[in-house]
Amino acid sequence: MLSALRRNVTIGGSPASVLGKSLQAIRPGVSTSRVSANAGKEILLLQPREIDHVRNFSHLILPGCSVGLTKARDVISSIPSETIMQKSCRAFSSGDGDLVDAVVPFMGESISDGTLATFLKKPGDSVAADEPIAQIETDKVTIDVVSPQAGVLQEYVAKEGDTVEPGTKIAIISKSYEGVAPAAPAEKKSETAATKSSPPAETVKEEKPKAKDEASPAVEKPKPPSTPPPKRTATEPVLPPKERERRVPMTRLRKRVATRLKDSQNTFAMLTTFNEVDMTNLMKLRSDYKDAFVEKHGVKLGFMSGFVKAAVSALQHQPIVNAVIDGDDIIYRDYIDISIAVGTPKGLVVPVVRDADKMNFAEIEKTINGLAKKATEGTISIDEMAGGSFTISNGGVYGSLLSTPIINPPQSAILGMHSIVPRPMVVGGNVVPRPMMYIALTYDHRLIDGREAVFFLRRIKDVVEDPRRLLLDV
């Protein structure tokens, strides 16, 4: 067989094809194309007896016995390195084909790593395909790590609090539903054994002091005089004990919010101007058409859509508020994307209503409700929070009467809404109660002058107090 092989190689047959035919003669189940594509791997799959034949064969062809014979390393080098690496990595990570790895997914263009926050499953639990087993906390959102296939969670290879990157292995999943025993029975058994063995230990401990007391002499040594505690001076503060304090590490989202807000304070020349709005007409509009609005559009009519439409009108009248400083230039944005600040249990997020100037009241309400729901559930994506040319923050939902909001960089201004409070107002020469709201505009004074800021806030006041202006564009 070896002489025939040598003849085939000499007359110009490729080493890969010759090797494939030879392996077919040794092992009938081996295909030639498979050997040609992955020769090195196929050799490793042979039985020990067959490896001896291949070893002899490789010994014959390596020195280049005759003209036209290509060395075996040239065959291996012709195989793409990506194929070899992919095959070897898959074989290593899968073992016998029963184990698969759960890895950190791609987290976004601007996110390079995250913190492994929570494990949602325990070793030994059954998991379905694409079922979340852990959560990664990033600077902006929380991302789920899902099981690639159905099976049993065998073990975690990372710890909570670890910093992980996309592609990092988090856990190992067994597809066979076998070989993974839950840890609870073993722990329970060990606890039972420890309970049974503990009483004798206590007895021994009790006997030892007793014997020691019997052997001790009757005369007791005099105790040294105790040092009185130092007296506190009148100026020294009394601090609470450390046991009454808790130190908890900041989440990545909270650290990111803190960094951005401090950068905003250090970068912008922030100034805030105030005004007050009579909410009577907007509240009457909402009361008159709320049932018909819900019946037609399937969403409730709130105050946010009215303020978004008012902000759009004000930005169109004062485009400098929609602009931003970039180095020595001013960038004027010909689009209006309104960011809505939403408070969540994990921190503040700011989803964006795209092209708000092209939306009606119903579209704005549906978009805001959808984004707020995602933000609360922690399922909002990076793209839904990217960008934005102007921000609205509604502190009134928490009862805030007045505040000075901080600019959301790289924007140039932010509108603050507050709670609606009945106050006595002079209307037509008479003092009457009116539902009033304070509104605040914080702006970058490097770019926006006080005149433009006051006109901007005045336009919002006029539109909210008389929504008919939106129809007539006056």
Coordinates of N, CA, C and O in Angstrom, one line a residue, residues 260-261 263-265 267-271 311 315 319-326 330-331 333 335-341 348-354 384-393 405-416 441-448 456:
R260 N -21.4 62.1 34.5 CA -22.0 63.0 33.5 C -22.5 64.3 34.1 O -22.3 65.4 33.5
L261 N -23.1 64.2 35.2 CA -23.7 65.4 35.9 C -22.6 66.3 36.3 O -22.7 67.6 36.2
D263 N -19.5 66.4 35.0 CA -18.9 67.0 33.8 C -19.8 68.1 33.3 O -19.2 69.2 32.8
S264 N -21.1 68.0 33.4 CA -22.0 69.1 32.9 C -21.8 70.3 33.7 O -21.7 71.4 33.2
Q265 N -21.7 70.1 35.1 CA -21.5 71.3 35.9 C -20.1 72.0 35.7 O -20.0 73.2 35.8
T267 N -18.4 71.9 32.8 CA -18.3 72.4 31.4 C -19.1 73.6 31.1 O -18.6 74.6 30.5
F268 N -20.4 73.5 31.4 CA -21.4 74.6 31.0 C -21.4 75.7 32.0 O -21.1 75.6 33.2
A269 N -21.7 76.9 31.4 CA -22.0 78.1 32.2 C -23.5 78.1 32.4 O -24.2 78.8 31.7
M270 N -23.9 77.3 33.4 CA -25.4 77.1 33.5 C -26.1 78.3 34.3 O -25.6 78.8 35.2
L271 N -27.2 78.6 33.7 CA -28.1 79.6 34.3 C -29.5 79.2 34.2 O -29.9 78.6 33.2
A311 N -42.7 72.6 23.6 CA -41.2 72.7 23.4 C -40.8 72.7 22.0 O -39.9 73.4 21.6
L315 N -38.7 75.6 20.3 CA -37.4 75.3 19.6 C -37.4 75.8 18.2 O -36.4 76.3 17.7
P319 N -34.2 78.7 17.5 CA -33.3 77.5 17.1 C -32.0 77.5 17.9 O -31.3 76.4 17.9
I320 N -31.5 78.6 18.5 CA -30.3 78.5 19.2 C -30.3 77.6 20.4 O -29.3 77.0 20.8
V321 N -31.5 77.4 21.0 CA -31.7 76.5 22.1 C -31.5 75.1 21.7 O -31.1 74.2 22.5
N322 N -31.7 74.8 20.4 CA -31.6 73.4 19.9 C -30.1 73.2 19.3 O -29.8 72.1 18.9
A323 N -29.3 74.2 19.4 CA -27.9 74.1 18.9 C -27.0 73.6 20.0 O -27.4 73.5 21.2
V324 N -25.7 73.5 19.7 CA -24.7 73.0 20.6 C -23.3 73.5 20.2 O -23.1 73.7 19.0
I325 N -22.5 73.8 21.2 CA -21.1 74.2 20.9 C -20.2 73.0 20.7 O -20.2 72.1 21.5
D326 N -19.4 73.1 19.6 CA -18.5 72.0 19.3 C -17.1 72.7 19.0 O -16.9 73.1 17.9
I330 N -20.5 76.3 16.2 CA -21.9 76.1 16.7 C -22.6 75.2 15.7 O -22.6 75.5 14.5
I331 N -23.1 74.1 16.2 CA -23.8 73.2 15.4 C -25.3 73.4 15.5 O -25.8 73.2 16.6
R333 N -28.9 72.1 14.8 CA -29.6 70.9 14.4 C -30.9 71.2 13.7 O -31.8 72.0 14.3
Y335 N -33.2 69.1 13.2 CA -34.2 68.1 13.6 C -34.4 68.3 15.1 O -33.7 69.0 15.8
I336 N -35.5 67.8 15.6 CA -35.9 68.0 17.0 C -36.2 66.6 17.6 O -37.2 66.0 17.3
D337 N -35.2 66.1 18.4 CA -35.3 64.9 19.2 C -35.4 65.3 20.7 O -34.4 65.8 21.2
I338 N -36.5 65.0 21.3 CA -36.8 65.4 22.7 C -36.4 64.2 23.6 O -37.0 63.1 23.5
S339 N -35.5 64.4 24.5 CA -35.2 63.4 25.5 C -36.1 63.6 26.7 O -36.4 64.7 27.2
I340 N -36.6 62.5 27.2 CA -37.6 62.5 28.4 C -36.9 61.8 29.5 O -36.5 60.6 29.5
A341 N -36.6 62.5 30.6 CA -35.9 62.0 31.8 C -36.9 61.1 32.5 O -38.0 61.5 32.9
L348 N -31.4 57.1 36.8 CA -32.0 57.9 35.9 C -31.6 57.5 34.5 O -30.4 57.4 34.2
V349 N -32.6 57.4 33.6 CA -32.3 57.1 32.2 C -33.1 58.2 31.3 O -34.1 58.7 31.8
V350 N -32.6 58.4 30.1 CA -33.2 59.5 29.3 C -33.4 58.9 27.9 O -32.6 59.1 27.0
P351 N -34.6 58.3 27.7 CA -34.9 57.8 26.3 C -35.3 59.0 25.4 O -35.6 60.1 25.9
V352 N -35.3 58.8 24.1 CA -35.4 59.9 23.2 C -36.6 59.7 22.3 O -36.8 58.6 21.8
V353 N -37.4 60.7 22.1 CA -38.6 60.7 21.2 C -38.0 61.3 19.9 O -37.8 62.5 19.8
R354 N -37.9 60.5 18.9 CA -37.3 60.9 17.6 C -38.3 61.7 16.8 O -39.4 61.4 16.7
E384 N -32.1 53.5 21.9 CA -33.3 54.3 22.3 C -33.0 55.5 23.2 O -33.8 56.3 23.5
M385 N -31.7 55.5 23.7 CA -31.3 56.6 24.6 C -30.2 57.4 24.0 O -29.8 58.4 24.6
A386 N -29.7 57.1 22.8 CA -28.7 57.8 22.1 C -29.2 59.1 21.5 O -30.3 59.1 21.0
G387 N -28.4 60.1 21.5 CA -28.8 61.4 20.8 C -29.6 62.3 21.7 O -29.6 62.3 22.9
G388 N -30.5 63.0 21.0 CA -31.4 63.9 21.7 C -30.8 65.3 21.6 O -29.6 65.6 21.8
S389 N -31.7 66.3 21.3 CA -31.2 67.7 21.2 C -31.8 68.6 22.3 O -31.3 69.7 22.4
F390 N -32.8 68.1 23.0 CA -33.4 68.9 24.1 C -34.0 68.0 25.1 O -34.5 66.9 24.7
T391 N -34.0 68.3 26.4 CA -34.5 67.4 27.4 C -35.6 68.0 28.2 O -35.6 69.2 28.5
I392 N -36.6 67.2 28.6 CA -37.7 67.6 29.5 C -37.7 66.7 30.7 O -37.7 65.5 30.6
S393 N -37.6 67.3 31.9 CA -37.6 66.6 33.1 C -38.8 67.0 33.9 O -39.1 68.2 34.2
P405 N -32.9 72.2 37.1 CA -32.4 71.0 36.4 C -31.0 71.2 35.9 O -30.6 72.4 35.6
I406 N -30.3 70.1 35.7 CA -28.9 70.2 35.2 C -29.0 69.7 33.7 O -29.6 68.7 33.4
I407 N -28.2 70.4 32.9 CA -28.2 70.1 31.5 C -27.7 68.7 31.2 O -26.7 68.3 31.8
N408 N -28.3 68.0 30.3 CA -27.9 66.7 29.8 C -26.9 66.8 28.7 O -27.3 67.1 27.5
P409 N -25.6 66.7 28.9 CA -24.6 66.9 27.8 C -24.8 65.8 26.7 O -25.2 64.7 27.0
P410 N -24.5 66.2 25.5 CA -24.0 67.4 25.0 C -25.0 68.4 24.5 O -24.8 69.2 23.6
Q411 N -26.2 68.4 25.1 CA -27.3 69.4 24.8 C -26.9 70.7 25.4 O -26.0 70.9 26.2
S412 N -27.8 71.7 25.1 CA -27.5 73.1 25.6 C -28.6 73.6 26.6 O -28.4 74.7 27.1
A413 N -29.7 72.9 26.7 CA -30.7 73.4 27.6 C -31.6 72.2 28.1 O -31.6 71.1 27.5
I414 N -32.3 72.4 29.2 CA -33.3 71.4 29.7 C -34.4 72.2 30.3 O -34.3 73.2 31.0
L415 N -35.6 71.6 30.1 CA -36.9 72.2 30.7 C -37.3 71.4 31.9 O -37.4 70.1 31.8
G416 N -37.6 72.1 33.0 CA -38.0 71.4 34.2 C -39.5 71.7 34.5 O -39.9 72.9 34.6
L441 N -36.1 76.7 33.0 CA -35.2 76.4 31.9 C -33.8 76.7 32.3 O -33.4 77.8 32.6
T442 N -33.0 75.6 32.3 CA -31.5 75.8 32.6 C -30.8 75.7 31.2 O -31.1 74.8 30.4
Y443 N -30.0 76.7 30.9 CA -29.4 76.8 29.6 C -27.9 77.1 29.7 O -27.4 77.6 30.8
D444 N -27.1 76.8 28.7 CA -25.7 77.1 28.6 C -25.5 78.6 28.2 O -25.8 78.9 27.0
H445 N -25.1 79.4 29.1 CA -25.0 80.8 28.9 C -23.9 81.2 27.9 O -23.8 82.3 27.4
R446 N -23.0 80.2 27.7 CA -22.0 80.5 26.7 C -22.6 80.6 25.3 O -22.0 81.3 24.4
L447 N -23.7 79.9 25.0 CA -24.3 79.9 23.7 C -25.6 80.7 23.7 O -25.9 81.3 22.7
I448 N -26.4 80.6 24.7 CA -27.7 81.1 24.7 C -27.8 82.4 25.7 O -27.4 82.3 26.8
F456 N -37.9 81.8 24.9 CA -38.2 80.4 24.8 C -39.2 80.0 25.9 O -40.2 79.3 25.6

